[in-house]
XYZ file of C-alpha atoms in Angstrom:
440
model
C 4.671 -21.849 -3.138
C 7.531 -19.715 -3.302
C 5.624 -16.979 -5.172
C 3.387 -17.446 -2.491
C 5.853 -16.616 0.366
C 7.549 -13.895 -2.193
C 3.935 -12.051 -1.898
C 3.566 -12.885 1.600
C 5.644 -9.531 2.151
C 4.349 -6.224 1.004
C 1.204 -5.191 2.565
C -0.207 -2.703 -0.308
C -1.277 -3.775 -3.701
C 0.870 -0.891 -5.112
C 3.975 -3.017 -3.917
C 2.696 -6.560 -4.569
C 1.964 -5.122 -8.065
C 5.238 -3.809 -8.383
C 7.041 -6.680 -7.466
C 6.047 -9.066 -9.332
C 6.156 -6.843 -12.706
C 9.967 -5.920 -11.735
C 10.845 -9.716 -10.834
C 8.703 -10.841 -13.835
C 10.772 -8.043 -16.279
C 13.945 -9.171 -14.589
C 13.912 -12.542 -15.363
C 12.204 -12.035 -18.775
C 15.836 -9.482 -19.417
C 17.673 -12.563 -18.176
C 16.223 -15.091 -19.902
C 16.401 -12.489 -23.306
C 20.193 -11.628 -22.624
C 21.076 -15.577 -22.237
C 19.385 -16.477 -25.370
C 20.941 -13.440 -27.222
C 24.236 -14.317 -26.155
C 24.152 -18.044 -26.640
C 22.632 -17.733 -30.391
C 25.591 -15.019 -30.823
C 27.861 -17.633 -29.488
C 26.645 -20.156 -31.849
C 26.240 -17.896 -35.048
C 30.095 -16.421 -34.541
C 31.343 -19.903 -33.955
C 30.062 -21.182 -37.026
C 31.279 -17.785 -38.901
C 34.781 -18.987 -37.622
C 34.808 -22.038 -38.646
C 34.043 -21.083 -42.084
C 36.393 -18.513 -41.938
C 39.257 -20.568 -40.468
C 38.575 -23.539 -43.529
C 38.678 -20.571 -45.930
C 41.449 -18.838 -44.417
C 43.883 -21.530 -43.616
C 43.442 -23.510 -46.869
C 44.298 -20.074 -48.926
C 47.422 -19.761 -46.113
C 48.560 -23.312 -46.519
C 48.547 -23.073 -50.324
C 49.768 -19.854 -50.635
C 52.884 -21.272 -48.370
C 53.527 -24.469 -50.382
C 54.313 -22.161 -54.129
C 56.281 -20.130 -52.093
C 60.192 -20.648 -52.230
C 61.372 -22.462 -48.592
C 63.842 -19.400 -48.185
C 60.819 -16.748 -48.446
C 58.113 -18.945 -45.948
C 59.357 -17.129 -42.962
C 58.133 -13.646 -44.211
C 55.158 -14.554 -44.887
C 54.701 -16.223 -41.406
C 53.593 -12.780 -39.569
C 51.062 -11.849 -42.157
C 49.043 -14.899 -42.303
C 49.072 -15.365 -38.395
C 45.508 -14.413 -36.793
C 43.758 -13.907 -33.344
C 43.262 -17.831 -33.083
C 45.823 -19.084 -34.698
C 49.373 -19.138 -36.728
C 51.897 -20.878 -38.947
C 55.058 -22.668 -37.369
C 57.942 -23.978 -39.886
C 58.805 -26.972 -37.771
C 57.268 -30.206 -36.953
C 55.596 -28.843 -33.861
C 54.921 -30.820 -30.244
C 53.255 -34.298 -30.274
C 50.979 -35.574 -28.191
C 46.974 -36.918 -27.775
C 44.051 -35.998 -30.103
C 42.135 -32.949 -29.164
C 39.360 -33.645 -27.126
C 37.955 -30.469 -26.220
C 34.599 -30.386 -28.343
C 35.473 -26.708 -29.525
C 39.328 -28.089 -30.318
C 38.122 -31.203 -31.936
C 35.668 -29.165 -34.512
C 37.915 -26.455 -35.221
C 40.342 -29.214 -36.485
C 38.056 -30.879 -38.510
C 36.900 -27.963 -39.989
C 40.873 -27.999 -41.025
C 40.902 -31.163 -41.914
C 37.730 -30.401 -44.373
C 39.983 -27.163 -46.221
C 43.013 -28.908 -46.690
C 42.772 -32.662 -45.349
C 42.256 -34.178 -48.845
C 45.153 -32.352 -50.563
C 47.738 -32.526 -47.235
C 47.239 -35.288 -44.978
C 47.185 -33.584 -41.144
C 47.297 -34.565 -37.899
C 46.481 -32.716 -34.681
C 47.135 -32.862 -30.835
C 46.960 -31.093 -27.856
C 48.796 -29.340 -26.493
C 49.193 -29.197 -22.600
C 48.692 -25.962 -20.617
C 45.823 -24.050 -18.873
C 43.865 -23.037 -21.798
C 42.467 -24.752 -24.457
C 45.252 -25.207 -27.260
C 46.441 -27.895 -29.857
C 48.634 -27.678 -33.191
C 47.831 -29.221 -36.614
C 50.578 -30.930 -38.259
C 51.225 -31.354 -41.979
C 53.693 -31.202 -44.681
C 54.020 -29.445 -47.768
C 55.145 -30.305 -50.975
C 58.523 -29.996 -50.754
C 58.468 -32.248 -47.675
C 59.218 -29.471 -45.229
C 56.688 -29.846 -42.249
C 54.148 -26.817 -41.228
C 52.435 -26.463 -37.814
C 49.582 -24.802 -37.355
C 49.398 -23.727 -33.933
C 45.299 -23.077 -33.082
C 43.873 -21.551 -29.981
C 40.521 -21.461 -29.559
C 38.284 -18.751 -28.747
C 34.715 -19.198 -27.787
C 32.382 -16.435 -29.196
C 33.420 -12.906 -29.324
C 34.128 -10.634 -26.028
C 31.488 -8.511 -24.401
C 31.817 -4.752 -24.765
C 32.971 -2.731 -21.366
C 29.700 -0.790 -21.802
C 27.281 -3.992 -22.466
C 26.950 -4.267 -18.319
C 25.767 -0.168 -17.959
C 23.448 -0.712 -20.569
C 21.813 -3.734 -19.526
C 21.657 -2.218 -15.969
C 20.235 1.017 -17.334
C 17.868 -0.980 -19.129
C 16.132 -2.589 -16.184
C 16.210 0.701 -14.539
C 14.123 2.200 -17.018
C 11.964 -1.195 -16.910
C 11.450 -0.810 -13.404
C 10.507 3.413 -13.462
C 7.806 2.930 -16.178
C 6.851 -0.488 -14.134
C 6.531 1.932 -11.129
C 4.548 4.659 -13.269
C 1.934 1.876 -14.528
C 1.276 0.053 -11.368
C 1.110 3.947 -9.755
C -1.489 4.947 -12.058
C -3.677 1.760 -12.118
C -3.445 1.495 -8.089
C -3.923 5.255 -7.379
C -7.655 5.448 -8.543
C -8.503 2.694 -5.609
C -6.300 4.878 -2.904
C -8.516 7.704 -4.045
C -11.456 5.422 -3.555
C -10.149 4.273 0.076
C -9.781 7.861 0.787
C -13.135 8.812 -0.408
C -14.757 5.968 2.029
C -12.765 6.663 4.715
C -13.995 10.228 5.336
C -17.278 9.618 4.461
C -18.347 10.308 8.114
C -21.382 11.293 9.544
C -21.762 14.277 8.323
C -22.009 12.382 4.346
C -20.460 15.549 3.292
C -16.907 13.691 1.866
C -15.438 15.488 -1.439
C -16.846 13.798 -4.671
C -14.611 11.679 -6.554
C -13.230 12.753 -10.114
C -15.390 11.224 -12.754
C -12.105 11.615 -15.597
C -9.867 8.987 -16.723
C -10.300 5.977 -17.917
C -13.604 3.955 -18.353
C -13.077 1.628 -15.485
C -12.139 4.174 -13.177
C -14.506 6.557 -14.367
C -17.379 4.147 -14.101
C -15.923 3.250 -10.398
C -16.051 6.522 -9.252
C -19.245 7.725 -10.600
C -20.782 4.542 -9.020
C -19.434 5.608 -6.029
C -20.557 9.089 -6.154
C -24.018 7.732 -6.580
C -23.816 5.805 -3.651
C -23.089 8.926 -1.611
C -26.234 10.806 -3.280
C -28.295 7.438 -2.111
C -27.220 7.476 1.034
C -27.271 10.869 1.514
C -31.485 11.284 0.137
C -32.047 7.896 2.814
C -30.790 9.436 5.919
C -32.637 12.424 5.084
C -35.331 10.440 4.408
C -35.327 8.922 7.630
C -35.011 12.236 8.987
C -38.121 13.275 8.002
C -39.347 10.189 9.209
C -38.651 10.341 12.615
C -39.147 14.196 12.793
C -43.317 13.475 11.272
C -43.232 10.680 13.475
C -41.688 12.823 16.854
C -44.280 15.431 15.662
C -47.420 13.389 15.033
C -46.695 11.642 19.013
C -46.660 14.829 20.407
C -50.261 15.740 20.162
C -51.674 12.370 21.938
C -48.956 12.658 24.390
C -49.875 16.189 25.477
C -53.045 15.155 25.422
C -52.445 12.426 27.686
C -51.108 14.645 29.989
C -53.843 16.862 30.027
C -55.990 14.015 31.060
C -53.696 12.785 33.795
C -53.362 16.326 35.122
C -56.755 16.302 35.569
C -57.231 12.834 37.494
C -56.991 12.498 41.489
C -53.599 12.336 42.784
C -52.689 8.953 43.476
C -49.934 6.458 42.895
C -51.523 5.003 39.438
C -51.506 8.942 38.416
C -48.141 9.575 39.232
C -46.694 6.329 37.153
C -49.017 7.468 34.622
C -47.057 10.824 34.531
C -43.494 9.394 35.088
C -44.394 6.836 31.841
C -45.620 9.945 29.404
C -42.121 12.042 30.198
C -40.397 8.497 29.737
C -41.885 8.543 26.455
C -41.207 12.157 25.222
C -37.908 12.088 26.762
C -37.416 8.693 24.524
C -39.216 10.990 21.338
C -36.669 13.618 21.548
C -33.981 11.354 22.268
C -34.724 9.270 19.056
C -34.500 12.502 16.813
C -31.761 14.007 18.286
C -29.523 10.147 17.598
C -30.824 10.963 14.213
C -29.837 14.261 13.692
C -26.376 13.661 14.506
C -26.043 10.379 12.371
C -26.751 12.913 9.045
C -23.973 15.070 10.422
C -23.743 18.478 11.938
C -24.695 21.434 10.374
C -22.443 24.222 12.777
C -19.544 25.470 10.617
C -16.440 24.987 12.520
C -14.564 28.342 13.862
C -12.281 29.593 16.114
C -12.279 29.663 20.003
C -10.530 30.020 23.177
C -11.104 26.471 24.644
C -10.206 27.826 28.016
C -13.301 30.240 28.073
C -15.470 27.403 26.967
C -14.222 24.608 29.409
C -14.181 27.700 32.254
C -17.700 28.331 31.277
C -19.376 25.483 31.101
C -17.942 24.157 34.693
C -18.994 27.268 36.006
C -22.941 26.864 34.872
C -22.507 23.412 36.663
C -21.356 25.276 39.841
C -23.894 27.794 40.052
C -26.239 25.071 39.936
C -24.828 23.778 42.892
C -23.562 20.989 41.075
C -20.092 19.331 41.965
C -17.977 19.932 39.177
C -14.260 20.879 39.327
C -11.987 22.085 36.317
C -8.036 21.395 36.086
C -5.343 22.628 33.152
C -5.727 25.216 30.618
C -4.747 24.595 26.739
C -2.995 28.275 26.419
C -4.073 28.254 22.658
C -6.855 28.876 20.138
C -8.646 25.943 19.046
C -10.677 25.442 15.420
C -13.979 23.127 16.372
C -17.999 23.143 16.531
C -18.220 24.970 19.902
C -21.979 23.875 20.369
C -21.016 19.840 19.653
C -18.433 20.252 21.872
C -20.343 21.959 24.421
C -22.897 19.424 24.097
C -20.489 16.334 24.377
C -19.352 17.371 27.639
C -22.687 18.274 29.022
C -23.399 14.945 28.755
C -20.178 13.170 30.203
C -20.353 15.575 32.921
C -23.948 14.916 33.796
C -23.414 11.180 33.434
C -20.583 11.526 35.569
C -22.982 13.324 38.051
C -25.888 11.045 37.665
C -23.813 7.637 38.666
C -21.159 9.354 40.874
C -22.079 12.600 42.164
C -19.538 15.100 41.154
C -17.123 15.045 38.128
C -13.900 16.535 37.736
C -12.822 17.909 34.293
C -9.239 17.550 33.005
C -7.711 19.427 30.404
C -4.480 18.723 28.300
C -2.722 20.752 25.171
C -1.255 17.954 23.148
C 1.941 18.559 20.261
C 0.145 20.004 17.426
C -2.488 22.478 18.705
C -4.462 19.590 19.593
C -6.472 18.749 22.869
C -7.277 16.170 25.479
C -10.518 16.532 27.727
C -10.797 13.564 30.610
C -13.931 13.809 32.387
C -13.570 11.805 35.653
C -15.631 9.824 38.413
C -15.739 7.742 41.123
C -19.023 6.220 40.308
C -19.594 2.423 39.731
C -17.883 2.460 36.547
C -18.375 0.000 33.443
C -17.421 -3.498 33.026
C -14.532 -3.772 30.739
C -16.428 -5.994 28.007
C -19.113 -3.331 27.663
C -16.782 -0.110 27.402
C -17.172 -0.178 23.809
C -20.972 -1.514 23.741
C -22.632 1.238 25.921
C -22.075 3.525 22.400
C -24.704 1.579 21.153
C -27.926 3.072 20.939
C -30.303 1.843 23.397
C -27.735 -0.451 25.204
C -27.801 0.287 28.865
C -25.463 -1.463 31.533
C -28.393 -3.409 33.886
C -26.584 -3.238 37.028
C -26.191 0.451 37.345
C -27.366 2.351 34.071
C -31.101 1.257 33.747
C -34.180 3.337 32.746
C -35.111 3.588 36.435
C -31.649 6.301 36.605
C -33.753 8.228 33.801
C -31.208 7.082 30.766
C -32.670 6.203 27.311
C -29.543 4.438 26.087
C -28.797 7.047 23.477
C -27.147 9.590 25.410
C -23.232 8.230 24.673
C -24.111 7.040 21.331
C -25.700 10.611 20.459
C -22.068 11.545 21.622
C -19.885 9.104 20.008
C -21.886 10.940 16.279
C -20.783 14.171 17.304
C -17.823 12.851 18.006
C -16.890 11.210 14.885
C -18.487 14.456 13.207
C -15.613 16.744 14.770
C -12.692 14.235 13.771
C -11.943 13.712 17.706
C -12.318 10.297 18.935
C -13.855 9.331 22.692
C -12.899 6.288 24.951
C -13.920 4.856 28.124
C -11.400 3.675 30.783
C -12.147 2.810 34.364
C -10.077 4.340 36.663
C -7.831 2.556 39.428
C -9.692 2.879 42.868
C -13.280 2.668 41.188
C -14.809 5.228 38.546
C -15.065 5.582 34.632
C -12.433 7.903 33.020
C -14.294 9.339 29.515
C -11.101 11.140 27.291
C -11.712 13.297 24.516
C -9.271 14.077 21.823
C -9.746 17.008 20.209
C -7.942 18.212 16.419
C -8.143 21.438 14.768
C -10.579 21.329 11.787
C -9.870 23.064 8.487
C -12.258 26.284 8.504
């Protein structure tokens, strides 16, 4: 559960990845240094015990030949870290029972217990410490005066190293969890701007098997895709083609039949239906993308010229702002975009009035605006659907097809902008386009 939690965390595989290698080589280090140390503990200890029977057996001897007068000399030289030789009886007092006390003493008493008879005891203080009490031959009594030491000191530079260690753990931990994770951003990427257009850039087919069977998978799927919207294409383009003869015909017929009201629905239903033909191919085109190489332009002339066309038509249509700056973009999908806001601004309202807006970055904001009936909130998203139509105000019998926004939400997505719909306070639908330089 707490692992659980732990991962609850990072967001990115690359950092869930990472975390639990550098936890899982930190406590593996831990768990390695605390076993190191306690079998070094364990193996010195029993070195020193062997070393001390050895030692102090040799000492005590070598004491007990010596003259009583000469003892003291000798007293510096056979003295150690741990412990040394006292001519005296020593302090009294209770049996060691510290376990590292009470074996260092019996591994005294196994050197030189048999030959001179010992006691030990502790002696009080803060540290561990007790004295071994004998006497030699001549009856003059020795002390040995012990002080334990468990295992051997750490080095100053044993910390840096160990800390150095699971520095370089945690780089190469980085580096590995990098290179297996950075084949599926690649992949993300790949997806992501596979727009429209199906034009993204193929993925590299090196590395290792698994990766290069991903991406080679994944560049097939793009040729699939790719051959079935074209495919479709064609499709719709035979099928916009082969409707065109009987509907012409049609109309030849109707032409020819007495004006009446019968005749006149006839003729409104045959332009419903090529209008609906053309309409069809055209959503089609744009899903496979748009062929017009981006370039440079003055946006100003564009916007300036395009609400002029609307005036001369005697259409109202007013223009506000100016973007003071080049702009890289399909001129002809952007001309087309707003062609349509602005005459679906017209159609339901009347008049339109254009906004424009240089935003940080070179890029631009375009706000067509009405005062028409507007959209209900729930459906601002919906009506990019093809073929939806909002019943109360946006019907057939206004001459839409339902594909006029979602032919513009394609180009849209084709020119990296993005397109919302907000109604405006007072009444009226507010359609904003964001505009971004593309890469020539």
């Amino acid at each position: 559960m707490r692992l659980q939690g732990l991962l609850r965390g990072p967001r990115t595989l690359f950092a869930r990845l990472a975390l639990i290698l550098c936890v899982g080589m930190a406590l593996a280090q831990t768990l390695s240094f605390w076993l190191t140390m306690t079998e070094r503990d364990q193996a010195t200890t029993k070195m020193m015990m062997g070393s001390i029977e050895r030692e102090v057996a040799t000492a005590v001897v070598l004491l007990d030949r010596l003259p009583a007068a000469e003892r003291s000399q000798w007293l510096p030289r056979l003295e150690r870290r741990n412990y040394m030789f006292l001519l005296g009886p020593g302090i009294t007092g209770a049996p060691p029972d510290a376990k590292l006390s009470a074996r260092v003493a019996e591994s005294i008493a196994d050197g030189i217990g048999e030959t001179y008879p010992l006691t030990a005891n502790v002696v009080p203080g803060d540290r561990e410490h007790f004295q071994v009490h004998l006497r030699l031959s001549d009856g003059n009594p020795l002390t040995i005066d012990v002080r334990p030491i468990a295992g051997l000191p750490l080095s100053p530079w044993l910390p840096l190293v160990l800390v150095l260690q699971l520095i370089v753990l945690a780089c190469c931990c980085w580096l590995a969890v990098r290179q297996a994770t950075r084949p599926l951003h690649q992949l993300a990427q790949a997806a992501d701007t596979l727009g429209p257009d199906l034009k993204a850039a193929r993925l590299s087919e090196d590395g290792p098997s698994e990766v290069s069977r991903a991406a080679k998978a994944f560049n097939a799927m793009q040729d699939r895709i790719a051959i079935y919207m074209a495919e479709r294409i064609q499709i719709l383009a035979a099928i916009s083609h082969d409707l065109q003869t009987p509907i012409t015909r049609m109309r030849l017929r109707v032409d020819v039949m007495d004006e009446d009201a019968q005749t006149v629905k006839l003729q409104q239903d045959l332009q419903e239906m090529e209008n609906l033909v053309k309409e069809g191919v055209a959503y089609a085109r744009t899903l496979h993308g748009n062929a017009e190489a981006p370039c440079r332009i003055d946006p100003d002339a564009l916007f300036d010229s395009l609400v002029c066309d609307y005036i001369d038509a005697g259409d109202d249509v007013s223009l506000q702002g100016r973007v003071d700056s080049a702009l890289v973009t399909r001129p002809q999908a952007l001309r087309r975009i707003l062609c349509n806001l602005i005459d679906n601004a017209l159609k339901y309202a009347g008049a339109a009035q254009v906004t424009v807006t240089a935003l940080p970055g070179g890029g631009v904001a375009v706000a067509v605006l009405d005062r028409g009936p507007g959209i209900p909130p729930d459906a601002l998203e919906a009506v990019f659907e093809p073929f939806y139509r909002v019943e109360a105000s946006r019907n057939r019998n206004t001459g839409g097809t339902g594909l006029g926004l979602a032919i513009v939400r394609q180009l849209t997505l084709a020119m990296n902008a993005t397109l919302t719909l907000h109604n405006r306070d007072g009444g009226g639908l507010e359609a904003r386009l964001v505009l971004k330089n593309l890469p020539v």
